[in-house]
PDB file of C-alpha atoms and ligand atoms in Angstrom:
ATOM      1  CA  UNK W   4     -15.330 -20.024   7.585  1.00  0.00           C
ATOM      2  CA  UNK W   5     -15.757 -18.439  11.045  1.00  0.00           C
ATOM      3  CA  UNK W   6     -19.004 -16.270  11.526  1.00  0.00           C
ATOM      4  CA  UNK W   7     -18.665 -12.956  13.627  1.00  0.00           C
ATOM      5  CA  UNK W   8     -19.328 -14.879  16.823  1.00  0.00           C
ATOM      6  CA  UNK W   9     -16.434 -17.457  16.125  1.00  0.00           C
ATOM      7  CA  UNK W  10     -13.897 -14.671  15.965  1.00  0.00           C
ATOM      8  CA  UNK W  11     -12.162 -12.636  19.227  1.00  0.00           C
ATOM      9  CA  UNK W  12     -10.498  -9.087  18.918  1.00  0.00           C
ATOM     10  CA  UNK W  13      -6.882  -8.762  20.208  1.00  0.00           C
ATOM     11  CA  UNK W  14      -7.037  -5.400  21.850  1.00  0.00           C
ATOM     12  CA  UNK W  15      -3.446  -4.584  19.495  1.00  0.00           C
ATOM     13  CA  UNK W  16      -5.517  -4.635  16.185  1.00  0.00           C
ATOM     14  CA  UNK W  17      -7.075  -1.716  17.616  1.00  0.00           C
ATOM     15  CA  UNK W  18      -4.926   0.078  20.246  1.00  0.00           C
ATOM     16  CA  UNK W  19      -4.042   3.358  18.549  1.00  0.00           C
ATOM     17  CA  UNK W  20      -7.798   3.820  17.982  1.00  0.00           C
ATOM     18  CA  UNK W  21     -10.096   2.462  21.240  1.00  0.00           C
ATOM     19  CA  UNK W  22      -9.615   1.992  24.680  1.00  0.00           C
ATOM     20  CA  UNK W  23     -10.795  -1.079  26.698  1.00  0.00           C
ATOM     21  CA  UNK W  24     -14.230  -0.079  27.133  1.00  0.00           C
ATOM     22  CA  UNK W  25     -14.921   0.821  23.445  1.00  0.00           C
ATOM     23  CA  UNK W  26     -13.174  -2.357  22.406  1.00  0.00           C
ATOM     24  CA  UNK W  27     -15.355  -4.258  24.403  1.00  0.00           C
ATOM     25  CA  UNK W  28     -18.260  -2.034  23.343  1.00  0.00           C
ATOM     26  CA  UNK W  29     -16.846  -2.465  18.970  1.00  0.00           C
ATOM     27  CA  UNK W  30     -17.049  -5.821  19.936  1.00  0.00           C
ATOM     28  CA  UNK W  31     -20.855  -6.355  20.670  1.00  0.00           C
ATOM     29  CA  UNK W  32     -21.813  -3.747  17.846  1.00  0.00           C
ATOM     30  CA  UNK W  33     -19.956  -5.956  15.708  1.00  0.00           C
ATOM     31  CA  UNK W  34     -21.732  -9.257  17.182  1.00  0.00           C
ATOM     32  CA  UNK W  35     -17.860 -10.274  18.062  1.00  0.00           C
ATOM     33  CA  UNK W  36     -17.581 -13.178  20.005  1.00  0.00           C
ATOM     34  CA  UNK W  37     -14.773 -12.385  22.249  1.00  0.00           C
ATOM     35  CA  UNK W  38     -11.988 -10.511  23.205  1.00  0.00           C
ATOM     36  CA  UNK W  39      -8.372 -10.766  24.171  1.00  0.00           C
ATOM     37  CA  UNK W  40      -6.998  -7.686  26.246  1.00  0.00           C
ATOM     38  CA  UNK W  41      -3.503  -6.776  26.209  1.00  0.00           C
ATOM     39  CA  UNK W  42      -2.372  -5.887  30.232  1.00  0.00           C
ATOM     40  CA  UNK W  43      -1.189  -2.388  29.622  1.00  0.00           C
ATOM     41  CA  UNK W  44      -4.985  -1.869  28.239  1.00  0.00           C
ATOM     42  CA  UNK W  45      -6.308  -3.691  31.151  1.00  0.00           C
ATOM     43  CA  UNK W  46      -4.361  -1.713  33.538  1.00  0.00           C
ATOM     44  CA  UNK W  47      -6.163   1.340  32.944  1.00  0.00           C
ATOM     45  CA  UNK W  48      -9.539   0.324  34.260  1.00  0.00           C
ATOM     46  CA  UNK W  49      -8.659  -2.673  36.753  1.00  0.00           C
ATOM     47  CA  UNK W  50      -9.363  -6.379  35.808  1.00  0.00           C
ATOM     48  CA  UNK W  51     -12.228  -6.120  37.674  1.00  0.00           C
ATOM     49  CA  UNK W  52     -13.965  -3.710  36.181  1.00  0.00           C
ATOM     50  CA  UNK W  53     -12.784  -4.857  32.867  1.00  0.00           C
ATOM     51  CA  UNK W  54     -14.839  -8.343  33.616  1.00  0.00           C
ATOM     52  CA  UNK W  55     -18.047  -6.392  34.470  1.00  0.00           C
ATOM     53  CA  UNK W  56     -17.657  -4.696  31.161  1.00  0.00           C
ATOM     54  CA  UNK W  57     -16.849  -7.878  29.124  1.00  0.00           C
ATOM     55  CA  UNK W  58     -19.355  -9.761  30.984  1.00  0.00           C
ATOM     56  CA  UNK W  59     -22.226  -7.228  30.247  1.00  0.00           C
ATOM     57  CA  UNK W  60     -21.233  -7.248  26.778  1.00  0.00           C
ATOM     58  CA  UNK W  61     -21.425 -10.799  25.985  1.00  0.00           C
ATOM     59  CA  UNK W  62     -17.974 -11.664  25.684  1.00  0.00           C
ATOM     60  CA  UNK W  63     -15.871 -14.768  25.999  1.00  0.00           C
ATOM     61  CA  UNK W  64     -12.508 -14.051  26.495  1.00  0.00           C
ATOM     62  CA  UNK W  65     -10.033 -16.253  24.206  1.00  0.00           C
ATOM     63  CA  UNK W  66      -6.617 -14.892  26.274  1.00  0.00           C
ATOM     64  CA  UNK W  67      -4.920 -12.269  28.158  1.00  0.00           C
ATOM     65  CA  UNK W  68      -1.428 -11.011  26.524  1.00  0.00           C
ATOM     66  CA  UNK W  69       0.791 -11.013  27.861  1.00  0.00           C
ATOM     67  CA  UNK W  70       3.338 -12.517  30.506  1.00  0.00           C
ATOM     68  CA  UNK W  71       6.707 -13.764  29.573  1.00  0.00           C
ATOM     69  CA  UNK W  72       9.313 -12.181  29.383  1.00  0.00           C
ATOM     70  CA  UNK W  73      11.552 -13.972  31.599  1.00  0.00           C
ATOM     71  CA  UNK W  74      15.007 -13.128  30.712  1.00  0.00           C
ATOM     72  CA  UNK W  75      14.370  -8.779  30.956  1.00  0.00           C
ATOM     73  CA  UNK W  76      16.431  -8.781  33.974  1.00  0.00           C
ATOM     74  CA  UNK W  77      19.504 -10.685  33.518  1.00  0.00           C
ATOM     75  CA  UNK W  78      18.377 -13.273  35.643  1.00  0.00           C
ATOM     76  CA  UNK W  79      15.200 -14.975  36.899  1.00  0.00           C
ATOM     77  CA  UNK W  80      14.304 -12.347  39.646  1.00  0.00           C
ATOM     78  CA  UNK W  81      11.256 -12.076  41.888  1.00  0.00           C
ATOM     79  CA  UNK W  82      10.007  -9.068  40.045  1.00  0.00           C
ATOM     80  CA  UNK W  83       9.865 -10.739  37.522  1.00  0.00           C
ATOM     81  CA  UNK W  84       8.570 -13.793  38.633  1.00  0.00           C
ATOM     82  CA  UNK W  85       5.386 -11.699  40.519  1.00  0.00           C
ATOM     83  CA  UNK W  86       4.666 -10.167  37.567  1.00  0.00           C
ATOM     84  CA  UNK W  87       4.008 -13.109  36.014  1.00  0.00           C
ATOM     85  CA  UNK W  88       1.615 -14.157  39.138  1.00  0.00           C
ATOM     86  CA  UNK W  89      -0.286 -11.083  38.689  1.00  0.00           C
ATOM     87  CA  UNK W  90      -0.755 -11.689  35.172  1.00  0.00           C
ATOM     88  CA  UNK W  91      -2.003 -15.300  35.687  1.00  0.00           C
ATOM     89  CA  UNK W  92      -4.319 -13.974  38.842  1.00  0.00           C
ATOM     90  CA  UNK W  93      -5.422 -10.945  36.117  1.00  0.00           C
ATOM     91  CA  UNK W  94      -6.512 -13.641  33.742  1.00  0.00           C
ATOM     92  CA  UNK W  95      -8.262 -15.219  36.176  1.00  0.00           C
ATOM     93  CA  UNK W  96     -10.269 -12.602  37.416  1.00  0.00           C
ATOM     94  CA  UNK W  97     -11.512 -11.725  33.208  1.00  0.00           C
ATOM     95  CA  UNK W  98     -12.063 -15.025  32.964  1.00  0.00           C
ATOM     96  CA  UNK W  99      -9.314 -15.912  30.311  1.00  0.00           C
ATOM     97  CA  UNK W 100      -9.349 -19.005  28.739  1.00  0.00           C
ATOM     98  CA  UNK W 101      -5.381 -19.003  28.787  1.00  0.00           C
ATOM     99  CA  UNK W 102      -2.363 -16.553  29.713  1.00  0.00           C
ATOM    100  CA  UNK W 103      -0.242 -16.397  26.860  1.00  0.00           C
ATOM    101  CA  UNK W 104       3.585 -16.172  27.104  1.00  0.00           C
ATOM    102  CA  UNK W 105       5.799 -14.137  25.416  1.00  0.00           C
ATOM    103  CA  UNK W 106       8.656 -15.707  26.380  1.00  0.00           C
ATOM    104  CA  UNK W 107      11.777 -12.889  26.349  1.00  0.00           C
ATOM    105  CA  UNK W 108      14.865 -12.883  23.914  1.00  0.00           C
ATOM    106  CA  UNK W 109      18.380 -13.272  24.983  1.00  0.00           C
ATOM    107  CA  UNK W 110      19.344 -11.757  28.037  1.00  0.00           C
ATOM    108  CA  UNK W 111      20.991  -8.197  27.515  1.00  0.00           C
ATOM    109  CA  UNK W 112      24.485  -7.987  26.709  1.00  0.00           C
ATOM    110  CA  UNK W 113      24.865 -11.806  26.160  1.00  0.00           C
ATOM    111  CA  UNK W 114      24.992 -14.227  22.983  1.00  0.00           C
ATOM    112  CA  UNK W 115      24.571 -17.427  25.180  1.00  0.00           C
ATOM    113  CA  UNK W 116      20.923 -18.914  23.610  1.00  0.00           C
ATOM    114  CA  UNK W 117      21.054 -22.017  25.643  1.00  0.00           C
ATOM    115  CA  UNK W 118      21.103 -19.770  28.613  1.00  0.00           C
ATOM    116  CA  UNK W 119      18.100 -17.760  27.738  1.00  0.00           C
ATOM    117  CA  UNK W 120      16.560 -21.081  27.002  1.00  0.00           C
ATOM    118  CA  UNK W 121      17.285 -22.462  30.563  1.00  0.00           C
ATOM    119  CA  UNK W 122      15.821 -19.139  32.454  1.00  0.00           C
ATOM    120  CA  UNK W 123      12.991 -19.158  29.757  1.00  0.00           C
ATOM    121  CA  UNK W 124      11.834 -22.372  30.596  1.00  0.00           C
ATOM    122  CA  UNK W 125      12.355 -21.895  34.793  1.00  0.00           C
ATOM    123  CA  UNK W 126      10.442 -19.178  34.401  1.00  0.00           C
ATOM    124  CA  UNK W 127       7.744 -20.696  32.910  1.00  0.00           C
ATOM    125  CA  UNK W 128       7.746 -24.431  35.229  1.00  0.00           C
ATOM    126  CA  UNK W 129       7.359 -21.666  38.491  1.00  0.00           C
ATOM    127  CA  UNK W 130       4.325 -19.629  36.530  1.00  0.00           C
ATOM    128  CA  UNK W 131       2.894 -23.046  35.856  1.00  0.00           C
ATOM    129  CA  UNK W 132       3.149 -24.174  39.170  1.00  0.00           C
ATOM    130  CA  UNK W 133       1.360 -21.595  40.810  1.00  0.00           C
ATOM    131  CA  UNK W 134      -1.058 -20.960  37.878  1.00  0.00           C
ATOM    132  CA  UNK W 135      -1.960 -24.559  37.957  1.00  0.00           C
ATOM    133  CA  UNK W 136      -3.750 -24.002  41.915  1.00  0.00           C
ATOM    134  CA  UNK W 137      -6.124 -21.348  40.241  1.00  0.00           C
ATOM    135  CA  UNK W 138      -6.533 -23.056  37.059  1.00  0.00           C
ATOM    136  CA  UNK W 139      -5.298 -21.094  34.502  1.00  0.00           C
ATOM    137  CA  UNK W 140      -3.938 -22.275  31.667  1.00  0.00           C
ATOM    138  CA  UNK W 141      -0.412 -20.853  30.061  1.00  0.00           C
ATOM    139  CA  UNK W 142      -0.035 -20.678  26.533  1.00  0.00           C
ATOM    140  CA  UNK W 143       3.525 -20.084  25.054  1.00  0.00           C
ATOM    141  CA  UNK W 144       3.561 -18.300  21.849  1.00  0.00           C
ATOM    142  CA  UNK W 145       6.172 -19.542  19.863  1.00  0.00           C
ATOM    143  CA  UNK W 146       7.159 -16.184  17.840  1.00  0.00           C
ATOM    144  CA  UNK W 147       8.899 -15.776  14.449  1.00  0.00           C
ATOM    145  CA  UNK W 148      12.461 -16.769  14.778  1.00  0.00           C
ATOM    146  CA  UNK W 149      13.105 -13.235  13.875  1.00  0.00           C
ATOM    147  CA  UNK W 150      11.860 -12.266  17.322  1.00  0.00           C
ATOM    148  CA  UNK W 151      14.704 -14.521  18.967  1.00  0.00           C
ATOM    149  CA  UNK W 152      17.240 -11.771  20.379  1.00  0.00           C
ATOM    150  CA  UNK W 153      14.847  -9.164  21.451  1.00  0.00           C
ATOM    151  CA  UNK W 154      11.333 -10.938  22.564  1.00  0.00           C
ATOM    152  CA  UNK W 155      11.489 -14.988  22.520  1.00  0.00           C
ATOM    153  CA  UNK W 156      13.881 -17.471  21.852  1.00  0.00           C
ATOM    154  CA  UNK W 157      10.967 -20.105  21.685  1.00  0.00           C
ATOM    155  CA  UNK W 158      10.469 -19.900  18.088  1.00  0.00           C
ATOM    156  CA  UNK W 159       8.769 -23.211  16.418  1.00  0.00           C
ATOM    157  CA  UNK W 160       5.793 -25.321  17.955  1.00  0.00           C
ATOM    158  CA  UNK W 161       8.105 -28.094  18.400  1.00  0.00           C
ATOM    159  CA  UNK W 162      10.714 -26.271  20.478  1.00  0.00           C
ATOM    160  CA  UNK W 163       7.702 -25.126  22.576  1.00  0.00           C
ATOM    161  CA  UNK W 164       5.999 -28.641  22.780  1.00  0.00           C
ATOM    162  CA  UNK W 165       9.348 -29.891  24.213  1.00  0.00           C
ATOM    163  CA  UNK W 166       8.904 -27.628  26.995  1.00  0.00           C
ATOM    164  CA  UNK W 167       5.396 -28.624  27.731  1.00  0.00           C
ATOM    165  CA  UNK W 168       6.503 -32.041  27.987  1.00  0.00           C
ATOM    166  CA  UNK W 169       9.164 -31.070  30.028  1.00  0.00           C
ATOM    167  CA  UNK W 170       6.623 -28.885  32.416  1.00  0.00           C
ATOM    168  CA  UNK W 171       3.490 -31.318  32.604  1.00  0.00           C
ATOM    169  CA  UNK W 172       0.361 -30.400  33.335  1.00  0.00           C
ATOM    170  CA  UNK W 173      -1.008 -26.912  32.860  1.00  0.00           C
ATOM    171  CA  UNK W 174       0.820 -25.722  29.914  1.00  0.00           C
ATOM    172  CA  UNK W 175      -0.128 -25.332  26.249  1.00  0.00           C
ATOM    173  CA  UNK W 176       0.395 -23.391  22.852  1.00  0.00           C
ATOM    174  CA  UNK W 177      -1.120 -20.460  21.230  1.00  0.00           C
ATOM    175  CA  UNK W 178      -0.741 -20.629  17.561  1.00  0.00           C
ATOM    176  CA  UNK W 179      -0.135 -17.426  15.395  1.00  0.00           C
ATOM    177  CA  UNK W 180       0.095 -17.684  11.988  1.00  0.00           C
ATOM    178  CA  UNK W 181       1.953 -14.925  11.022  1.00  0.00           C
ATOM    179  CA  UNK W 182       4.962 -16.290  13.355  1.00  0.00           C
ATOM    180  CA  UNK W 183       4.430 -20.473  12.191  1.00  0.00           C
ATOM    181  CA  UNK W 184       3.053 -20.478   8.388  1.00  0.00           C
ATOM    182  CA  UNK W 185       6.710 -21.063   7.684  1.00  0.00           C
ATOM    183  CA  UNK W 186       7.742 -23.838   9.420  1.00  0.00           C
ATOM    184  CA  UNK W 187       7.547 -27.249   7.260  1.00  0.00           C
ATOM    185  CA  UNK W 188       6.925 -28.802  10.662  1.00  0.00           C
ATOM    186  CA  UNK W 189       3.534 -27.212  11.635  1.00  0.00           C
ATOM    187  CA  UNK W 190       0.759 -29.365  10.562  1.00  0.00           C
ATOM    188  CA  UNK W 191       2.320 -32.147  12.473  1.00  0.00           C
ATOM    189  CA  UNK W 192       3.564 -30.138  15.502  1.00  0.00           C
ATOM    190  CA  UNK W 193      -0.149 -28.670  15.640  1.00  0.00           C
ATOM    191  CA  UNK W 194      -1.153 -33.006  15.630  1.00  0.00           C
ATOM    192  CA  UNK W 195       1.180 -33.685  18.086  1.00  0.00           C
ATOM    193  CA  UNK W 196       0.078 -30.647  20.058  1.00  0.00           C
ATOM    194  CA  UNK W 197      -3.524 -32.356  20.351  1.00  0.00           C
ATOM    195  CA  UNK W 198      -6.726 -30.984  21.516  1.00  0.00           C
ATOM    196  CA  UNK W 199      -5.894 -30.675  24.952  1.00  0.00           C
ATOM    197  CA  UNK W 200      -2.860 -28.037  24.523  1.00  0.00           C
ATOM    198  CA  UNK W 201      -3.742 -25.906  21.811  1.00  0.00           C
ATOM    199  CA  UNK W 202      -5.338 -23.295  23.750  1.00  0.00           C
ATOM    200  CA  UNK W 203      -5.375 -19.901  21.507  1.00  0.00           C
ATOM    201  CA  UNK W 204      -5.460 -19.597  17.861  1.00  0.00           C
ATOM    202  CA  UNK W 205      -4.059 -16.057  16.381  1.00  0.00           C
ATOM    203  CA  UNK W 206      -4.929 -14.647  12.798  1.00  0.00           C
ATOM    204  CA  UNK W 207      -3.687 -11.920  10.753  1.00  0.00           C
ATOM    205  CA  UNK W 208      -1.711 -12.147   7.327  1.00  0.00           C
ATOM    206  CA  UNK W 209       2.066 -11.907   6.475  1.00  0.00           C
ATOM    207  CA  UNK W 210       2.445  -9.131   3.548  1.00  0.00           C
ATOM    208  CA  UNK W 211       4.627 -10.251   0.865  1.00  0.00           C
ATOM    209  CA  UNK W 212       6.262  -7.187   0.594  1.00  0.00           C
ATOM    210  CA  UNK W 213       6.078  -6.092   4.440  1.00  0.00           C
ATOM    211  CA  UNK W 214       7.795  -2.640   5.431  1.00  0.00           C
ATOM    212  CA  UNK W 215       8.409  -3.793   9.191  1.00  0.00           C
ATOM    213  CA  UNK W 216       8.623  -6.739  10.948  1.00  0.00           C
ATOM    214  CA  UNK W 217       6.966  -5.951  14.063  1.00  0.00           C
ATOM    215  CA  UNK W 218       3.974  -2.963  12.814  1.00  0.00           C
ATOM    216  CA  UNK W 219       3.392  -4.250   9.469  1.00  0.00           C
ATOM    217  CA  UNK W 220       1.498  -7.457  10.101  1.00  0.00           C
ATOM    218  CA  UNK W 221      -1.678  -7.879   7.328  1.00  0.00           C
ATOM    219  CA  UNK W 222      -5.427  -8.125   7.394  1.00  0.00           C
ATOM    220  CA  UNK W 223      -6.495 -11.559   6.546  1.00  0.00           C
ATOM    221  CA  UNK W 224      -6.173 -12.447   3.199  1.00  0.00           C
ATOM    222  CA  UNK W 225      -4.295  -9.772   1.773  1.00  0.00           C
ATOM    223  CA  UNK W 226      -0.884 -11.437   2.405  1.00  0.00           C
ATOM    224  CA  UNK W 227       0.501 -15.112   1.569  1.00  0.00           C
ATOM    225  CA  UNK W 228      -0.127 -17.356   4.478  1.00  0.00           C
ATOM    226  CA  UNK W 229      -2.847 -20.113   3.803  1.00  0.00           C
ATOM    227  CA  UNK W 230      -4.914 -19.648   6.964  1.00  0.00           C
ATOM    228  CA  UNK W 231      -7.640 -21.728   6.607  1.00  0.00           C
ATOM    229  CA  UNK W 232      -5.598 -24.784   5.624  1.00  0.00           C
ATOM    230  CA  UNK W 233      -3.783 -24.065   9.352  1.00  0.00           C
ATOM    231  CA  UNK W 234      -7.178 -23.504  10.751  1.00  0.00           C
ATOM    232  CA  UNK W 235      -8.206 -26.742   9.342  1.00  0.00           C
ATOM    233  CA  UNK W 236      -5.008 -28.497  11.135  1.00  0.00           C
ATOM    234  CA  UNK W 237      -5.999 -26.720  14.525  1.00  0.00           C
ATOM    235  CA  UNK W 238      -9.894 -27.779  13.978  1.00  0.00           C
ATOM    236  CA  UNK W 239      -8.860 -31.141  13.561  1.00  0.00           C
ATOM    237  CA  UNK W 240      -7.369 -31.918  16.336  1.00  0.00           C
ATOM    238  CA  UNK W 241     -10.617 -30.145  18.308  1.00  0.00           C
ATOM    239  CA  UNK W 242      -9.521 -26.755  19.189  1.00  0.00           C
ATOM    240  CA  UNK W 243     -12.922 -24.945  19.334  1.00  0.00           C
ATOM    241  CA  UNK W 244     -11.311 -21.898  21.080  1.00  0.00           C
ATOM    242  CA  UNK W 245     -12.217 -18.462  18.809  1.00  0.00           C
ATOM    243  CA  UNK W 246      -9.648 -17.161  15.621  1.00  0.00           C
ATOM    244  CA  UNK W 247      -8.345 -14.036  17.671  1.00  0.00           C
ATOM    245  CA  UNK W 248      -7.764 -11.670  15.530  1.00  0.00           C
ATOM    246  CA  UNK W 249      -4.241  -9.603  15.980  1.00  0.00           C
ATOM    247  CA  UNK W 250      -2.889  -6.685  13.848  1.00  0.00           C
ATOM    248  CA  UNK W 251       0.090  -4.891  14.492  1.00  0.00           C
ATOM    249  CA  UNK W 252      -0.257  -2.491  11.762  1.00  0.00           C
ATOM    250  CA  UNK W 253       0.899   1.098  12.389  1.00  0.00           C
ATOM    251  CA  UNK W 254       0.442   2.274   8.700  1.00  0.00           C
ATOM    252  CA  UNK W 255      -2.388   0.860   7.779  1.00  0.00           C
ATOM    253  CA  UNK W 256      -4.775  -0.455  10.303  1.00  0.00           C
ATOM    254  CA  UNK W 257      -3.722   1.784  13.235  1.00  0.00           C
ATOM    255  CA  UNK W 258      -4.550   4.816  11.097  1.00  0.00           C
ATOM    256  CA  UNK W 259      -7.960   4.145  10.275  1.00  0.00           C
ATOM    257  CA  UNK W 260     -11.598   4.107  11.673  1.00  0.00           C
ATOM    258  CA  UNK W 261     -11.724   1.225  14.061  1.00  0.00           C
ATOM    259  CA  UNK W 262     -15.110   0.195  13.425  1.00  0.00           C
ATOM    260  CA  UNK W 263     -14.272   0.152   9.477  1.00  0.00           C
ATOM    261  CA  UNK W 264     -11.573  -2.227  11.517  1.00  0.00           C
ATOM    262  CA  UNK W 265     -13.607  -4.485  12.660  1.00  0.00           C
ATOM    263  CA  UNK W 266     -16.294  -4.749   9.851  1.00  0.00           C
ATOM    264  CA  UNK W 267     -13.601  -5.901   7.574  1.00  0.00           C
ATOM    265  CA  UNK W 268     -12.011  -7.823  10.338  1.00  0.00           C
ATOM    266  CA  UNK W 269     -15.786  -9.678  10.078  1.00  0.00           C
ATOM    267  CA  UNK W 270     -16.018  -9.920   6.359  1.00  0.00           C
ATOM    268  CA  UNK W 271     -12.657 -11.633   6.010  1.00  0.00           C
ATOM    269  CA  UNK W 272     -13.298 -14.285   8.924  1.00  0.00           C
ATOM    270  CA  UNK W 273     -15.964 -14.862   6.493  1.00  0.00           C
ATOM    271  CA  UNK W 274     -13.829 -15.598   3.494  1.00  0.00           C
ATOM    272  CA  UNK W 275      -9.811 -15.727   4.169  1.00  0.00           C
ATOM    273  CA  UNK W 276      -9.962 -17.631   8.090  1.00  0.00           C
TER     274      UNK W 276
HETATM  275 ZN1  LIG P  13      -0.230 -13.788  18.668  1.00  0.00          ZN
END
């Protein structure tokens, strides 16, 4: 089971409650290994700063979240398109061990998936391209297929595997658990994945009786997905990135002390990662 220093905080398990800084700072009173800021959180004190802060602290950082989002426009535009630079150059500069992708749903008004596919995956082959001259990985997070219309039609390892072939170089997978511990495919979609592109590794727990499918995501163990049997799958390939931790949870874990947040957060790495 992961020890405090084998685990990394997505800055979303705590965003009602701390800002960058005391994230950063929760982390080292915790003995947290890492960190994994979210851009709107990063935004408020500069990625530059933000690396001072994580690099004072001790921190490895297992991924920036997010860029994506490709289909928000209608089309792929240049907007778009920079935003996604800046995010890759803003991982860069906090040393991220990967940008991950949030893809983007179907485009507005439309029920045409292969299209949103197509402008998904151009999007991504131009990010790659440029992120690959300042060596920075991209991760696509495949998210629950429940997440299609509205955030990413790449929604199983495989589909998102077929892109990387597709792409080449410079392109990988974050796993989440709480969007994958369905899929009959996963153990070998995580093998065929290999060492080389699994890049992030996301933990939380899926509530059996969940009360929202975006804000109701579960501590570790307290839900019905078999994490360290996935974690075991990811390990074995060689992934020796950190189990970031991510809870949406606007109930339950948004409402209460953040450093009673991360103690548990510790104590179940210990015994349900
Ligand atoms: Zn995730």
């Amino acid at each position: 089971m992961p020890t405090s220093q084998q685990l990394s905080l997505n800055t979303a398990t705590v965003k009602k409650q701390w800002n960058l800084r005391q994230a950063i700072e929760g982390c080292a009173r915790h003995n947290i290994g890492g960190i994994s800021p979210w851009r709107d959180i990063l935004q408020e004190c500069g990625a530059s700063e933000a690396r001072k802060m994580i690099d004072d602290n001790g921190l490895k950082v297992s991924g920036l979240c997010r860029g994506g989002m490709f289909t928000a426009q209608g089309s792929l535009t240049s907007a778009v398109l920079d935003d996604n630079k800046l995010a890759v150059d803003e991982a860069v500069t906090i040393g991220a061990q990967c940008l991950v992708m949030v893809v983007g749903g179907l485009i507005e008004g439309s029920k045409d998936l292969a299209s949103a596919h197509a402008m998904v995956e151009e999007g991504l082959a131009k990010t790659v391209e440029y992120a690959r001259t300042v060596n920075m990985p991209i991760a696509i997070e495949p998210l629950h297929p429940m997440y299609a219309a509205d955030r990413a039609c790449v929604n199983s390892l495989g589909h998102a595997l077929d892109i990387c072939d597709r792409i080449g170089a410079g392109v990988g997978v974050a796993v989440d658990v709480y969007h994958l511990w369905w899929d009959t495919q996963l153990e070998a979609q995580i093998k065929r994945a290999g060492k080389d592109r699994l890049l992030a590794f996301h933990v939380c727990d899926w509530l059996k009786n969940t009360n929202d499918f975006l804000l109701d995501r579960g501590m570790m163990g307290d839900g019905v997905i078999d994490i360290p049997l996935i974690r075991s799958w990811v390990e074995r390939e060689g992934f020796t990135g950190l189990n970031e931790v991510e809870i949406f949870s606007a109930d339950n874990w948004w409402t209460k002390d953040a450093d009673e947040v991360l103690k548990t957060m510790v104590d179940r790495g210990k015994t349900a990662v």
